mmCIF file of C-alpha atoms and ligand atoms in Angstrom:
data_model
loop_
_atom_site.group_PDB
_atom_site.id
_atom_site.type_symbol
_atom_site.label_atom_id
_atom_site.label_comp_id
_atom_site.label_asym_id
_atom_site.label_seq_id
_atom_site.Cartn_x
_atom_site.Cartn_y
_atom_site.Cartn_z
ATOM 1 C CA MET M 1172 -22.395 -9.991 -6.049
ATOM 2 C CA MET M 1173 -24.263 -7.682 -3.874
ATOM 3 C CA VAL M 1174 -26.409 -5.034 -6.107
ATOM 4 C CA ARG M 1175 -27.122 -1.896 -4.606
ATOM 5 C CA GLU M 1176 -29.145 1.265 -6.079
ATOM 6 C CA PRO M 1177 -27.369 2.713 -9.077
ATOM 7 C CA LEU M 1178 -25.379 6.067 -8.366
ATOM 8 C CA PHE M 1179 -26.902 9.248 -9.761
ATOM 9 C CA ASP M 1180 -25.946 12.741 -9.183
ATOM 10 C CA GLY M 1181 -28.146 15.709 -8.836
ATOM 11 C CA HIS M 1182 -28.390 16.505 -12.364
ATOM 12 C CA GLY M 1183 -29.692 13.096 -13.341
ATOM 13 C CA ARG M 1184 -26.458 11.708 -14.466
ATOM 14 C CA ARG M 1185 -25.773 8.055 -13.781
ATOM 15 C CA ILE M 1186 -22.150 7.533 -12.665
ATOM 16 C CA SER M 1187 -20.476 4.455 -14.231
ATOM 17 C CA ASP M 1188 -16.881 5.446 -14.799
ATOM 18 C CA LEU M 1189 -14.201 5.599 -11.918
ATOM 19 C CA ARG M 1190 -10.663 6.829 -12.453
ATOM 20 C CA VAL M 1191 -8.482 5.776 -9.651
ATOM 21 C CA SER M 1192 -5.118 7.309 -9.034
ATOM 22 C CA VAL M 1193 -2.489 4.899 -7.351
ATOM 23 C CA THR M 1194 0.133 7.197 -6.570
ATOM 24 C CA ASP M 1195 1.020 10.915 -6.944
ATOM 25 C CA ARG M 1196 4.567 10.406 -7.858
ATOM 26 C CA CYS M 1197 5.946 10.378 -11.402
ATOM 27 C CA ASN M 1198 9.275 9.832 -13.170
ATOM 28 C CA PHE M 1199 8.589 12.321 -15.692
ATOM 29 C CA ARG M 1200 8.113 16.395 -15.288
ATOM 30 C CA CYS M 1201 5.876 17.129 -18.235
ATOM 31 C CA GLN M 1202 5.670 20.821 -18.739
ATOM 32 C CA TYR M 1203 1.914 21.068 -18.765
ATOM 33 C CA CYS M 1204 1.500 18.744 -15.615
ATOM 34 C CA MET M 1205 4.339 19.030 -13.172
ATOM 35 C CA PRO M 1206 7.078 21.722 -12.184
ATOM 36 C CA ALA M 1207 10.457 20.939 -13.152
ATOM 37 C CA ASP M 1208 11.579 19.901 -9.537
ATOM 38 C CA GLY M 1209 8.415 17.851 -9.003
ATOM 39 C CA LEU M 1210 5.928 18.248 -6.157
ATOM 40 C CA PRO M 1211 6.087 17.387 -2.567
ATOM 41 C CA TRP M 1212 5.028 13.547 -2.432
ATOM 42 C CA LEU M 1213 2.506 12.416 -0.137
ATOM 43 C CA ASP M 1214 3.696 10.275 2.663
ATOM 44 C CA ARG M 1215 3.395 6.498 2.592
ATOM 45 C CA GLU M 1216 0.701 6.359 5.309
ATOM 46 C CA GLU M 1217 -1.269 8.930 3.473
ATOM 47 C CA ILE M 1218 -1.798 6.885 0.490
ATOM 48 C CA LEU M 1219 -4.632 4.219 0.121
ATOM 49 C CA ARG M 1220 -3.606 0.653 0.677
ATOM 50 C CA PHE M 1221 -4.559 -1.779 -2.025
ATOM 51 C CA GLU M 1222 -7.148 -3.290 0.294
ATOM 52 C CA GLU M 1223 -8.634 0.141 0.789
ATOM 53 C CA ILE M 1224 -8.655 0.939 -2.872
ATOM 54 C CA GLU M 1225 -10.263 -2.631 -3.397
ATOM 55 C CA ARG M 1226 -13.042 -1.981 -1.060
ATOM 56 C CA VAL M 1227 -14.090 1.545 -2.541
ATOM 57 C CA VAL M 1228 -13.990 0.220 -5.775
ATOM 58 C CA ARG M 1229 -16.062 -3.079 -4.887
ATOM 59 C CA LEU M 1230 -18.785 -0.701 -3.155
ATOM 60 C CA LEU M 1231 -18.748 1.549 -6.564
ATOM 61 C CA ALA M 1232 -19.011 -1.601 -8.542
ATOM 62 C CA GLU M 1233 -22.054 -2.730 -6.598
ATOM 63 C CA MET M 1234 -23.642 0.670 -7.441
ATOM 64 C CA GLY M 1235 -23.141 0.220 -11.248
ATOM 65 C CA VAL M 1236 -19.674 1.495 -11.918
ATOM 66 C CA THR M 1237 -18.528 -0.842 -14.774
ATOM 67 C CA ASP M 1238 -15.459 1.210 -16.053
ATOM 68 C CA LEU M 1239 -12.283 1.519 -14.113
ATOM 69 C CA ARG M 1240 -9.362 3.440 -15.155
ATOM 70 C CA LEU M 1241 -5.960 3.333 -13.241
ATOM 71 C CA THR M 1242 -3.860 6.442 -13.354
ATOM 72 C CA GLY M 1243 -1.597 8.625 -11.556
ATOM 73 C CA GLY M 1244 1.008 10.395 -11.116
ATOM 74 C CA GLU M 1245 2.697 7.394 -13.004
ATOM 75 C CA PRO M 1246 0.893 4.369 -11.918
ATOM 76 C CA LEU M 1247 3.608 1.914 -12.931
ATOM 77 C CA VAL M 1248 5.943 3.426 -10.120
ATOM 78 C CA ARG M 1249 3.710 2.080 -7.467
ATOM 79 C CA ARG M 1250 5.261 -0.937 -5.844
ATOM 80 C CA GLU M 1251 3.520 -4.237 -6.926
ATOM 81 C CA PHE M 1252 1.029 -2.449 -9.114
ATOM 82 C CA PRO M 1253 0.255 -5.690 -11.123
ATOM 83 C CA ARG M 1254 -0.920 -7.185 -7.645
ATOM 84 C CA LEU M 1255 -3.361 -4.234 -7.399
ATOM 85 C CA VAL M 1256 -4.521 -4.666 -10.918
ATOM 86 C CA ALA M 1257 -5.343 -8.415 -10.259
ATOM 87 C CA MET M 1258 -7.175 -7.547 -7.199
ATOM 88 C CA LEU M 1259 -9.181 -4.976 -9.136
ATOM 89 C CA ALA M 1260 -9.716 -7.299 -12.112
ATOM 90 C CA ALA M 1261 -11.381 -9.912 -9.694
ATOM 91 C CA ILE M 1262 -14.246 -7.278 -8.491
ATOM 92 C CA PRO M 1263 -17.442 -8.444 -10.184
ATOM 93 C CA GLY M 1264 -19.224 -5.949 -12.051
ATOM 94 C CA ILE M 1265 -15.909 -4.179 -13.268
ATOM 95 C CA GLU M 1266 -16.155 -4.805 -17.142
ATOM 96 C CA ASP M 1267 -13.484 -2.773 -18.602
ATOM 97 C CA LEU M 1268 -10.075 -2.130 -16.771
ATOM 98 C CA SER M 1269 -7.914 0.177 -18.365
ATOM 99 C CA LEU M 1270 -4.558 1.969 -17.578
ATOM 100 C CA THR M 1271 -3.144 5.500 -18.620
ATOM 101 C CA THR M 1272 0.673 5.454 -18.458
ATOM 102 C CA ASN M 1273 3.588 7.273 -19.837
ATOM 103 C CA ALA M 1274 5.152 3.778 -20.759
ATOM 104 C CA TYR M 1275 8.482 4.394 -19.265
ATOM 105 C CA LEU M 1276 8.372 1.174 -17.571
ATOM 106 C CA LEU M 1277 5.939 -0.673 -19.723
ATOM 107 C CA GLU M 1278 8.361 -2.946 -21.136
ATOM 108 C CA ARG M 1279 8.908 -4.165 -17.788
ATOM 109 C CA ASP M 1280 5.441 -4.473 -16.573
ATOM 110 C CA ALA M 1281 3.510 -5.239 -19.873
ATOM 111 C CA ASP M 1282 3.217 -9.238 -19.391
ATOM 112 C CA ALA M 1283 2.329 -8.711 -15.730
ATOM 113 C CA LEU M 1284 -0.267 -6.389 -16.329
ATOM 114 C CA VAL M 1285 -2.015 -8.391 -19.119
ATOM 115 C CA GLU M 1286 -1.640 -11.424 -16.882
ATOM 116 C CA ALA M 1287 -3.483 -9.294 -14.129
ATOM 117 C CA GLY M 1288 -6.526 -8.483 -16.300
ATOM 118 C CA ILE M 1289 -5.666 -5.175 -17.926
ATOM 119 C CA THR M 1290 -7.971 -4.782 -20.959
ATOM 120 C CA ARG M 1291 -7.171 -1.550 -22.461
ATOM 121 C CA VAL M 1292 -4.033 0.941 -22.288
ATOM 122 C CA ASN M 1293 -3.510 4.613 -22.997
ATOM 123 C CA VAL M 1294 -0.151 5.798 -23.557
ATOM 124 C CA SER M 1295 0.983 9.524 -23.256
ATOM 125 C CA ILE M 1296 3.330 10.745 -26.020
ATOM 126 C CA ASP M 1297 3.570 14.426 -26.833
ATOM 127 C CA SER M 1298 6.112 14.184 -29.726
ATOM 128 C CA LEU M 1299 7.494 11.603 -32.002
ATOM 129 C CA GLN M 1300 10.791 13.607 -32.214
ATOM 130 C CA ARG M 1301 13.272 12.516 -29.543
ATOM 131 C CA ASP M 1302 14.607 16.469 -28.821
ATOM 132 C CA ARG M 1303 11.044 17.626 -28.692
ATOM 133 C CA PHE M 1304 9.836 14.765 -26.422
ATOM 134 C CA PHE M 1305 12.651 15.495 -24.160
ATOM 135 C CA GLN M 1306 11.763 19.372 -24.189
ATOM 136 C CA LEU M 1307 8.125 18.400 -23.061
ATOM 137 C CA THR M 1308 8.686 15.802 -20.591
ATOM 138 C CA ARG M 1309 12.114 16.888 -19.457
ATOM 139 C CA ARG M 1310 13.201 13.371 -19.937
ATOM 140 C CA ASP M 1311 14.902 11.787 -22.735
ATOM 141 C CA SER M 1312 13.000 8.775 -23.038
ATOM 142 C CA LEU M 1313 11.337 8.560 -26.282
ATOM 143 C CA PRO M 1314 12.795 5.155 -27.446
ATOM 144 C CA ARG M 1315 12.184 3.498 -24.293
ATOM 145 C CA VAL M 1316 8.475 4.879 -24.190
ATOM 146 C CA LEU M 1317 8.218 3.413 -27.826
ATOM 147 C CA ARG M 1318 9.556 0.023 -26.689
ATOM 148 C CA GLY M 1319 6.808 -0.152 -23.962
ATOM 149 C CA LEU M 1320 4.496 0.710 -26.423
ATOM 150 C CA GLU M 1321 5.563 -2.090 -28.515
ATOM 151 C CA ALA M 1322 5.522 -4.408 -25.541
ATOM 152 C CA ILE M 1323 1.843 -3.852 -24.912
ATOM 153 C CA ALA M 1324 0.890 -4.033 -28.336
ATOM 154 C CA ARG M 1325 2.185 -7.478 -28.723
ATOM 155 C CA HIS M 1326 -0.611 -8.675 -26.521
ATOM 156 C CA PRO M 1327 -3.548 -8.697 -28.835
ATOM 157 C CA GLU M 1328 -6.225 -8.948 -25.993
ATOM 158 C CA VAL M 1329 -5.359 -5.518 -24.910
ATOM 159 C CA ARG M 1330 -7.152 -3.298 -27.613
ATOM 160 C CA PRO M 1331 -7.626 -0.476 -28.501
ATOM 161 C CA ILE M 1332 -4.206 0.937 -27.572
ATOM 162 C CA LYS M 1333 -4.615 4.588 -27.481
ATOM 163 C CA VAL M 1334 -1.789 7.356 -27.711
ATOM 164 C CA ASN M 1335 -2.651 10.570 -26.202
ATOM 165 C CA ALA M 1336 -0.770 13.703 -26.901
ATOM 166 C CA VAL M 1337 -1.535 17.217 -25.055
ATOM 167 C CA ALA M 1338 -1.974 19.827 -27.603
ATOM 168 C CA LEU M 1339 -0.051 23.210 -26.760
ATOM 169 C CA ARG M 1340 0.083 26.175 -29.127
ATOM 170 C CA GLY M 1341 3.450 26.730 -30.513
ATOM 171 C CA PHE M 1342 4.498 23.183 -30.208
ATOM 172 C CA THR M 1343 1.858 20.656 -31.370
ATOM 173 C CA GLU M 1344 1.317 22.141 -34.650
ATOM 174 C CA GLU M 1345 4.388 20.599 -35.895
ATOM 175 C CA GLU M 1346 3.407 17.284 -34.173
ATOM 176 C CA ALA M 1347 0.069 17.032 -36.120
ATOM 177 C CA LEU M 1348 0.963 15.615 -39.342
ATOM 178 C CA PRO M 1349 3.610 13.212 -38.108
ATOM 179 C CA PHE M 1350 0.865 11.927 -35.569
ATOM 180 C CA ALA M 1351 -1.703 11.677 -38.421
ATOM 181 C CA GLU M 1352 0.844 9.489 -40.542
ATOM 182 C CA PHE M 1353 1.660 7.471 -37.127
ATOM 183 C CA ALA M 1354 -2.069 6.685 -36.829
ATOM 184 C CA ARG M 1355 -2.393 5.903 -40.522
ATOM 185 C CA SER M 1356 0.598 3.360 -40.294
ATOM 186 C CA THR M 1357 -0.056 1.776 -37.185
ATOM 187 C CA SER M 1358 -3.104 0.124 -35.295
ATOM 188 C CA TYR M 1359 -2.739 2.827 -32.459
ATOM 189 C CA GLN M 1360 -5.691 5.338 -31.882
ATOM 190 C CA VAL M 1361 -3.949 8.957 -31.725
ATOM 191 C CA ARG M 1362 -5.957 11.406 -29.786
ATOM 192 C CA PHE M 1363 -4.980 15.053 -29.114
ATOM 193 C CA ILE M 1364 -6.071 16.423 -25.694
ATOM 194 C CA GLU M 1365 -6.710 20.301 -25.204
ATOM 195 C CA PHE M 1366 -4.255 21.765 -22.279
ATOM 196 C CA MET M 1367 -6.357 22.260 -19.263
ATOM 197 C CA PRO M 1368 -5.401 24.747 -16.382
ATOM 198 C CA LEU M 1369 -4.108 21.688 -14.129
ATOM 199 C CA ASP M 1370 -0.482 22.395 -14.518
ATOM 200 C CA GLY M 1371 1.719 22.484 -11.525
ATOM 201 C CA ASP M 1372 3.106 25.555 -12.455
ATOM 202 C CA ARG M 1373 -0.216 27.499 -12.706
ATOM 203 C CA ALA M 1374 0.983 29.078 -15.827
ATOM 204 C CA TRP M 1375 -1.853 27.934 -18.350
ATOM 205 C CA SER M 1376 -3.586 30.550 -20.339
ATOM 206 C CA ARG M 1377 -6.247 30.213 -22.788
ATOM 207 C CA ASP M 1378 -3.851 31.339 -25.779
ATOM 208 C CA GLN M 1379 -1.781 28.364 -24.978
ATOM 209 C CA VAL M 1380 -4.583 25.934 -26.027
ATOM 210 C CA LEU M 1381 -4.183 24.809 -29.481
ATOM 211 C CA THR M 1382 -7.780 23.536 -30.110
ATOM 212 C CA GLY M 1383 -8.713 20.316 -31.410
ATOM 213 C CA ARG M 1384 -10.379 22.154 -34.339
ATOM 214 C CA GLU M 1385 -6.993 23.858 -35.257
ATOM 215 C CA ILE M 1386 -5.145 20.516 -35.333
ATOM 216 C CA ARG M 1387 -8.132 18.865 -37.323
ATOM 217 C CA GLU M 1388 -7.785 21.582 -39.881
ATOM 218 C CA ILE M 1389 -4.085 21.112 -40.220
ATOM 219 C CA ILE M 1390 -4.506 17.174 -40.871
ATOM 220 C CA ASP M 1391 -7.567 17.739 -43.079
ATOM 221 C CA ARG M 1392 -5.706 19.642 -45.572
ATOM 222 C CA VAL M 1393 -3.302 16.757 -46.377
ATOM 223 C CA HIS M 1394 -5.317 13.778 -45.281
ATOM 224 C CA PRO M 1395 -9.237 14.482 -45.652
ATOM 225 C CA LEU M 1396 -11.271 13.461 -42.729
ATOM 226 C CA GLU M 1397 -14.834 12.647 -41.741
ATOM 227 C CA GLU M 1398 -16.440 12.324 -38.487
ATOM 228 C CA ARG M 1399 -17.737 9.189 -36.787
ATOM 229 C CA PRO M 1400 -20.833 8.993 -34.845
ATOM 230 C CA ARG M 1401 -20.134 10.044 -31.196
ATOM 231 C CA GLU M 1402 -20.609 7.085 -28.769
ATOM 232 C CA PRO M 1403 -22.351 8.035 -25.479
ATOM 233 C CA HIS M 1404 -20.253 9.420 -22.702
ATOM 234 C CA ALA M 1405 -17.215 9.630 -25.129
ATOM 235 C CA THR M 1406 -14.780 12.211 -24.425
ATOM 236 C CA ALA M 1407 -13.177 12.150 -28.032
ATOM 237 C CA ARG M 1408 -14.608 13.312 -31.141
ATOM 238 C CA VAL M 1409 -13.194 10.592 -33.510
ATOM 239 C CA PHE M 1410 -12.480 10.966 -37.179
ATOM 240 C CA ARG M 1411 -11.650 8.496 -39.689
ATOM 241 C CA PHE M 1412 -9.460 9.304 -42.743
ATOM 242 C CA LYS M 1413 -11.655 9.218 -45.747
ATOM 243 C CA ASP M 1414 -9.285 6.877 -47.552
ATOM 244 C CA GLY M 1415 -9.809 4.277 -44.894
ATOM 245 C CA ARG M 1416 -6.496 4.393 -43.340
ATOM 246 C CA GLY M 1417 -6.901 4.385 -39.507
ATOM 247 C CA GLU M 1418 -8.616 7.287 -37.444
ATOM 248 C CA ILE M 1419 -7.712 10.205 -35.267
ATOM 249 C CA GLY M 1420 -9.372 11.498 -32.240
ATOM 250 C CA PHE M 1421 -9.754 14.985 -30.436
ATOM 251 C CA ILE M 1422 -10.724 15.669 -26.687
ATOM 252 C CA ASN M 1423 -11.670 19.080 -26.364
ATOM 253 C CA PRO M 1424 -12.771 19.938 -22.890
ATOM 254 C CA VAL M 1425 -11.692 23.405 -23.288
ATOM 255 C CA SER M 1426 -13.282 24.539 -26.624
ATOM 256 C CA GLU M 1427 -16.030 22.103 -26.425
ATOM 257 C CA PRO M 1428 -16.773 20.858 -22.908
ATOM 258 C CA PHE M 1429 -18.631 17.491 -22.912
ATOM 259 C CA CYS M 1430 -19.767 18.034 -19.191
ATOM 260 C CA ALA M 1431 -23.468 17.321 -20.192
ATOM 261 C CA ASP M 1432 -23.264 13.554 -20.135
ATOM 262 C CA CYS M 1433 -20.140 12.936 -17.869
ATOM 263 C CA ASN M 1434 -20.490 9.863 -16.061
ATOM 264 C CA ARG M 1435 -17.238 9.981 -14.311
ATOM 265 C CA ILE M 1436 -15.977 10.438 -10.777
ATOM 266 C CA ARG M 1437 -12.415 10.020 -9.456
ATOM 267 C CA LEU M 1438 -10.472 8.849 -6.423
ATOM 268 C CA THR M 1439 -7.064 10.441 -5.675
ATOM 269 C CA ALA M 1440 -4.235 8.450 -4.166
ATOM 270 C CA ASP M 1441 -4.807 9.679 -0.677
ATOM 271 C CA GLY M 1442 -8.527 8.584 -0.737
ATOM 272 C CA LYS M 1443 -10.233 11.729 -1.649
ATOM 273 C CA LEU M 1444 -13.489 11.502 -3.962
ATOM 274 C CA ARG M 1445 -13.516 14.129 -6.697
ATOM 275 C CA THR M 1446 -16.569 14.685 -8.869
ATOM 276 C CA CYS M 1447 -15.001 16.563 -11.584
ATOM 277 C CA LEU M 1448 -11.356 17.390 -12.658
ATOM 278 C CA PHE M 1449 -11.969 20.952 -11.623
ATOM 279 C CA SER M 1450 -13.629 20.318 -8.115
ATOM 280 C CA LEU M 1451 -12.690 22.778 -5.496
ATOM 281 C CA HIS M 1452 -14.424 20.432 -2.918
ATOM 282 C CA GLU M 1453 -13.501 16.852 -2.301
ATOM 283 C CA THR M 1454 -14.768 14.055 -0.023
ATOM 284 C CA ASP M 1455 -12.414 12.504 2.340
ATOM 285 C CA LEU M 1456 -12.885 8.692 2.060
ATOM 286 C CA ARG M 1457 -9.870 7.618 3.869
ATOM 287 C CA THR M 1458 -10.695 8.876 7.394
ATOM 288 C CA PRO M 1459 -14.020 6.697 7.514
ATOM 289 C CA LEU M 1460 -12.149 3.804 5.902
ATOM 290 C CA ARG M 1461 -9.635 3.823 8.628
ATOM 291 C CA ALA M 1462 -12.151 4.462 11.410
ATOM 292 C CA GLY M 1463 -13.985 1.164 10.441
ATOM 293 C CA ALA M 1464 -16.942 2.651 8.743
ATOM 294 C CA SER M 1465 -19.379 0.000 7.558
ATOM 295 C CA ASP M 1466 -20.154 -0.584 3.777
ATOM 296 C CA GLU M 1467 -23.540 1.261 4.440
ATOM 297 C CA GLU M 1468 -21.760 4.284 5.986
ATOM 298 C CA LEU M 1469 -19.494 4.424 3.165
ATOM 299 C CA GLU M 1470 -22.169 4.081 0.747
ATOM 300 C CA THR M 1471 -24.044 7.126 2.067
ATOM 301 C CA ILE M 1472 -20.806 9.136 1.908
ATOM 302 C CA LEU M 1473 -20.436 8.046 -1.697
ATOM 303 C CA ARG M 1474 -23.894 8.770 -2.761
ATOM 304 C CA ASN M 1475 -23.933 12.372 -0.841
ATOM 305 C CA ALA M 1476 -20.769 13.312 -2.538
ATOM 306 C CA VAL M 1477 -21.894 12.249 -5.996
ATOM 307 C CA TRP M 1478 -25.148 14.058 -5.620
ATOM 308 C CA ARG M 1479 -23.361 17.253 -5.525
ATOM 309 C CA LYS M 1480 -21.500 16.666 -8.662
ATOM 310 C CA GLU M 1481 -20.678 19.760 -10.717
ATOM 311 C CA LEU M 1482 -22.908 20.665 -13.573
ATOM 312 C CA LYS M 1483 -20.251 21.570 -15.469
ATOM 313 C CA HIS M 1484 -16.748 23.073 -15.293
ATOM 314 C CA HIS M 1485 -16.030 26.864 -15.884
ATOM 315 C CA VAL M 1486 -12.735 26.878 -17.599
ATOM 316 C CA GLY M 1487 -12.152 30.139 -19.776
ATOM 317 C CA GLU M 1488 -14.863 32.068 -17.753
ATOM 318 C CA ARG M 1489 -14.609 34.864 -15.870
ATOM 319 C CA GLY M 1490 -14.045 33.804 -12.109
ATOM 320 C CA PHE M 1491 -12.678 30.284 -13.044
ATOM 321 C CA ARG M 1492 -10.543 29.072 -10.139
ATOM 322 C CA GLN M 1493 -7.874 26.503 -10.796
ATOM 323 C CA PRO M 1494 -8.397 23.619 -8.408
ATOM 324 C CA PRO M 1495 -5.306 23.548 -5.517
ATOM 325 C CA ARG M 1496 -4.352 19.932 -6.867
ATOM 326 C CA SER M 1497 -2.712 19.804 -10.267
ATOM 327 C CA MET M 1498 -3.011 16.761 -12.809
ATOM 328 C CA SER M 1499 -0.452 14.721 -11.289
ATOM 329 C CA ALA M 1500 -2.269 14.736 -7.826
ATOM 330 C CA ILE M 1501 -5.614 14.464 -9.090
ATOM 331 C CA GLY M 1502 -5.092 11.514 -11.427
ATOM 332 C CA GLY M 1503 -5.673 12.514 -15.090
HETATM 333 N N1 LIG O 2566 1.517 9.542 -15.893
HETATM 334 C C1 LIG O 2566 0.459 8.918 -16.648
HETATM 335 C C2 LIG O 2566 0.493 9.512 -18.103
HETATM 336 O O1 LIG O 2566 0.944 10.648 -18.153
HETATM 337 O O2 LIG O 2566 -0.154 8.940 -18.974
HETATM 338 C C3 LIG O 2566 -0.863 9.061 -16.054
HETATM 339 C C4 LIG O 2566 -1.246 10.324 -15.265
HETATM 340 S S1 LIG O 2566 -1.373 11.777 -16.414
HETATM 341 C C5 LIG O 2566 -1.910 13.110 -15.348
HETATM 342 C C6 LIG O 2566 -2.853 11.392 -17.361
HETATM 343 C C7 LIG O 2566 -2.931 12.335 -18.527
HETATM 344 O O3 LIG O 2566 -3.255 13.553 -18.247
HETATM 345 C C8 LIG O 2566 -1.782 12.046 -19.574
HETATM 346 O O4 LIG O 2566 -2.266 11.836 -21.056
HETATM 347 C C9 LIG O 2566 -1.452 13.733 -19.748
HETATM 348 O O5 LIG O 2566 -0.725 14.037 -20.697
HETATM 349 C C10 LIG O 2566 -2.685 14.480 -19.347
HETATM 350 N N2 LIG O 2566 -2.370 15.746 -18.909
HETATM 351 C C11 LIG O 2566 -1.602 16.172 -17.732
HETATM 352 N N3 LIG O 2566 -1.560 17.314 -17.421
HETATM 353 C C12 LIG O 2566 -2.287 17.912 -18.492
HETATM 354 C C13 LIG O 2566 -3.125 19.346 -18.760
HETATM 355 N N4 LIG O 2566 -2.748 20.182 -17.935
HETATM 356 N N5 LIG O 2566 -4.111 19.312 -19.683
HETATM 357 C C14 LIG O 2566 -4.438 18.335 -20.405
HETATM 358 N N6 LIG O 2566 -4.028 17.012 -20.217
HETATM 359 C C15 LIG O 2566 -3.041 16.790 -19.160
HETATM 360 FE FE1 LIG O 2567 3.956 12.369 -15.146
HETATM 361 FE FE2 LIG O 2567 1.803 11.763 -16.492
HETATM 362 FE FE3 LIG O 2567 2.018 14.354 -15.507
HETATM 363 FE FE4 LIG O 2567 3.914 13.661 -17.376
HETATM 364 S S1 LIG O 2567 1.389 13.873 -17.447
HETATM 365 S S2 LIG O 2567 4.384 14.664 -15.295
HETATM 366 S S3 LIG O 2567 4.119 11.453 -17.226
HETATM 367 S S4 LIG O 2567 1.876 12.340 -14.285
#
């Protein structure tokens, strides 16, 4: 494998984690992500081809990116997605190849994805009650999603399997204890994510954020928790149940930002490099890719973009501006 200089931003953070959005399309319409009518989809030719994604990932792997997560939109709606997974799994230097999915199509694809080389899967589930799941995702699909989760769990080589729930005030308080029971009675790692201002409806407000701390207090009153040491670059604070039955995590980007050791960059489905979820600026890679840029030219573009990675986000501060793209178009 060709080895290039490691990739650093201008604040001294070494970049080793890449999230690639493989499509902006989705079969769900989660309230906190997409408008009920969806969004205008990208045209086919605007979307990076598999070979283009592979080239960018290979270059970044040569610069020290080891962790790759595939997301969207809903990654499993991209045609021949397992074939892309296999192409990326074959890139030297990629040590961890994970997937974030709503699991609607996971029962269909689980075997093919494991065969292709997926090593970890996160499934998004915001409620364990069918009607409330329907309310939030605007799809009556909880049973099918749970079948998808079970289908991937049948593969012991895919671990850990995480279940992520977005926490919304006025909704998730009721989910806290059922999810705690779920975490205690299964091998899934459950994590709550604070609602961020990346919704397609642009209706976010700070008072709709149910903080990780509040959920933790609800759970701790019934099942006492104790914090585990934080791993480097981890986005979640993880707590174990004191009686030893499982653990539960909290991703608190709004109430406790973890920008200081952020090692992450993102590639959108249309080939833009984003250095922060909340970036107002992005770097076009698709044009140089299609204009025949050399690896060295692309490397320079990547390094210059990464050098300008934002020090931190400003969610909740005065003057914060929500980026033009919402979560499904960025790749969460
Ligand atoms: N469709 C896949 C899924 O839902 O897992 C992958 C893409 S989705 C954009 C990735 C993650 O972002 C999901 O866990 C979703 O719940 C989360 N998400 C979406 N909008 C969010 C928001 N406004 N705040 C916090 N998390 C959000
Ligand atoms: Fe689709 Fe995931 Fe956004 Fe829900 S969170 S609308 S499943 S992209």
